[in-house]
mmCIF file of C-alpha atoms in Angstrom:
data_model
loop_
_atom_site.group_PDB
_atom_site.id
_atom_site.type_symbol
_atom_site.label_atom_id
_atom_site.label_comp_id
_atom_site.label_asym_id
_atom_site.label_seq_id
_atom_site.Cartn_x
_atom_site.Cartn_y
_atom_site.Cartn_z
ATOM 1 C CA MET A 862 -79.789 4.584 21.070
ATOM 2 C CA ARG A 863 -80.710 6.863 18.539
ATOM 3 C CA ALA A 864 -84.190 9.888 18.916
ATOM 4 C CA LYS A 865 -86.578 7.932 16.627
ATOM 5 C CA ASN A 866 -86.010 4.534 18.756
ATOM 6 C CA ALA A 867 -86.611 7.504 21.591
ATOM 7 C CA GLY A 868 -89.790 8.333 20.421
ATOM 8 C CA LEU A 869 -88.220 11.641 19.217
ATOM 9 C CA LYS A 870 -87.682 13.607 16.301
ATOM 10 C CA PRO A 871 -84.210 14.279 16.086
ATOM 11 C CA GLN A 872 -84.448 17.810 16.214
ATOM 12 C CA GLU A 873 -85.886 17.104 19.339
ATOM 13 C CA ALA A 874 -83.416 16.236 21.275
ATOM 14 C CA GLY A 875 -80.944 19.551 21.204
ATOM 15 C CA ASP A 876 -83.830 21.361 22.914
ATOM 16 C CA LYS A 877 -82.994 19.081 26.714
ATOM 17 C CA LEU A 878 -80.970 18.593 28.967
ATOM 18 C CA VAL A 879 -80.878 15.249 30.688
ATOM 19 C CA ILE A 880 -79.640 15.681 34.356
ATOM 20 C CA ILE A 881 -79.192 12.441 36.380
ATOM 21 C CA SER A 882 -78.088 12.755 40.222
ATOM 22 C CA ALA A 883 -76.960 10.295 43.043
ATOM 23 C CA LYS A 884 -77.364 9.488 45.977
ATOM 24 C CA ASP A 885 -74.552 11.816 47.121
ATOM 25 C CA GLY A 886 -76.066 14.645 45.599
ATOM 26 C CA TYR A 887 -73.467 14.787 42.813
ATOM 27 C CA ARG A 888 -75.269 15.962 39.326
ATOM 28 C CA GLY A 889 -74.538 15.252 35.681
ATOM 29 C CA ALA A 890 -75.169 16.760 32.976
ATOM 30 C CA PHE A 891 -75.982 16.024 29.071
ATOM 31 C CA SER A 892 -77.763 17.184 26.402
ATOM 32 C CA LEU A 893 -80.777 14.529 25.633
ATOM 33 C CA SER A 894 -78.991 14.865 21.472
ATOM 34 C CA GLU A 895 -75.560 14.071 23.863
ATOM 35 C CA LEU A 896 -76.856 11.238 24.577
ATOM 36 C CA ILE A 897 -78.866 8.606 21.457
ATOM 37 C CA ASN A 898 -77.616 10.824 18.682
ATOM 38 C CA ARG A 899 -73.698 9.605 18.524
ATOM 39 C CA GLY A 900 -71.491 9.017 15.337
ATOM 40 C CA ASP A 901 -69.203 7.859 16.671
ATOM 41 C CA SER A 902 -69.651 4.209 18.665
ATOM 42 C CA GLY A 903 -68.865 6.054 21.719
ATOM 43 C CA ASP A 904 -71.630 5.176 23.997
ATOM 44 C CA PHE A 905 -72.294 6.120 27.351
ATOM 45 C CA LEU A 906 -72.335 2.287 30.370
ATOM 46 C CA LEU A 907 -74.662 2.429 32.537
ATOM 47 C CA LEU A 908 -73.763 -0.710 34.717
ATOM 48 C CA ASP A 909 -76.834 -2.480 37.008
ATOM 49 C CA ARG A 910 -74.944 -4.016 39.749
ATOM 50 C CA GLY A 911 -78.577 -5.392 41.247
ATOM 51 C CA ASP A 912 -79.340 -4.415 44.543
ATOM 52 C CA SER A 913 -75.685 -3.280 45.628
ATOM 53 C CA GLU A 914 -76.393 -1.093 48.965
ATOM 54 C CA GLU A 915 -72.769 0.176 48.920
ATOM 55 C CA ASP A 916 -72.562 1.529 45.782
ATOM 56 C CA GLY A 917 -76.172 1.691 44.915
ATOM 57 C CA ARG A 918 -78.278 -0.156 42.505
ATOM 58 C CA TYR A 919 -77.219 2.248 38.655
ATOM 59 C CA SER A 920 -73.846 3.651 37.726
ATOM 60 C CA LEU A 921 -73.343 6.279 34.473
ATOM 61 C CA PHE A 922 -69.781 5.765 33.182
ATOM 62 C CA VAL A 923 -69.114 8.452 30.518
ATOM 63 C CA ILE A 924 -67.031 6.498 28.343
ATOM 64 C CA PRO A 925 -66.843 9.159 25.467
ATOM 65 C CA ASP A 926 -65.171 12.178 27.260
ATOM 66 C CA PHE A 927 -60.898 12.266 28.754
ATOM 67 C CA TYR A 928 -62.544 13.581 31.789
ATOM 68 C CA VAL A 929 -63.847 11.436 34.039
ATOM 69 C CA ASP A 930 -65.500 13.992 36.584
ATOM 70 C CA ARG A 931 -69.082 13.106 35.059
ATOM 71 C CA ASN A 932 -68.778 9.961 35.770
ATOM 72 C CA ILE A 933 -72.240 8.863 38.109
ATOM 73 C CA ARG A 934 -72.344 6.133 41.003
ATOM 74 C CA SER A 935 -75.429 5.839 42.783
ATOM 75 C CA ILE A 936 -77.671 6.760 40.672
ATOM 76 C CA GLU A 937 -81.042 8.081 42.556
ATOM 77 C CA LYS A 938 -82.503 10.697 40.104
ATOM 78 C CA VAL A 939 -82.819 11.133 35.888
ATOM 79 C CA GLU A 940 -84.258 14.195 35.099
ATOM 80 C CA VAL A 941 -85.349 15.836 31.228
ATOM 81 C CA VAL A 942 -85.824 18.951 30.609
ATOM 82 C CA LYS A 943 -86.807 21.321 28.042
ATOM 83 C CA ILE A 944 -84.508 24.409 27.640
#
């Protein structure tokens, strides 16, 4: 997704932080620009697991990262904070 498709000007995406929390308390932090202004086709993968009780409905896999420590299972909350 691009900033203009999200109703933002590209320069407005740089001062916002997206915090995604899991049911177990794990949190991942991303700049909004990192999520929506990708130029390398390394998009994030959001999986909808339906009504899965064990792993929660949504999981986020950060495909462009070398490390897997920002993957989030059982997403419970998404916050957008202006910094």
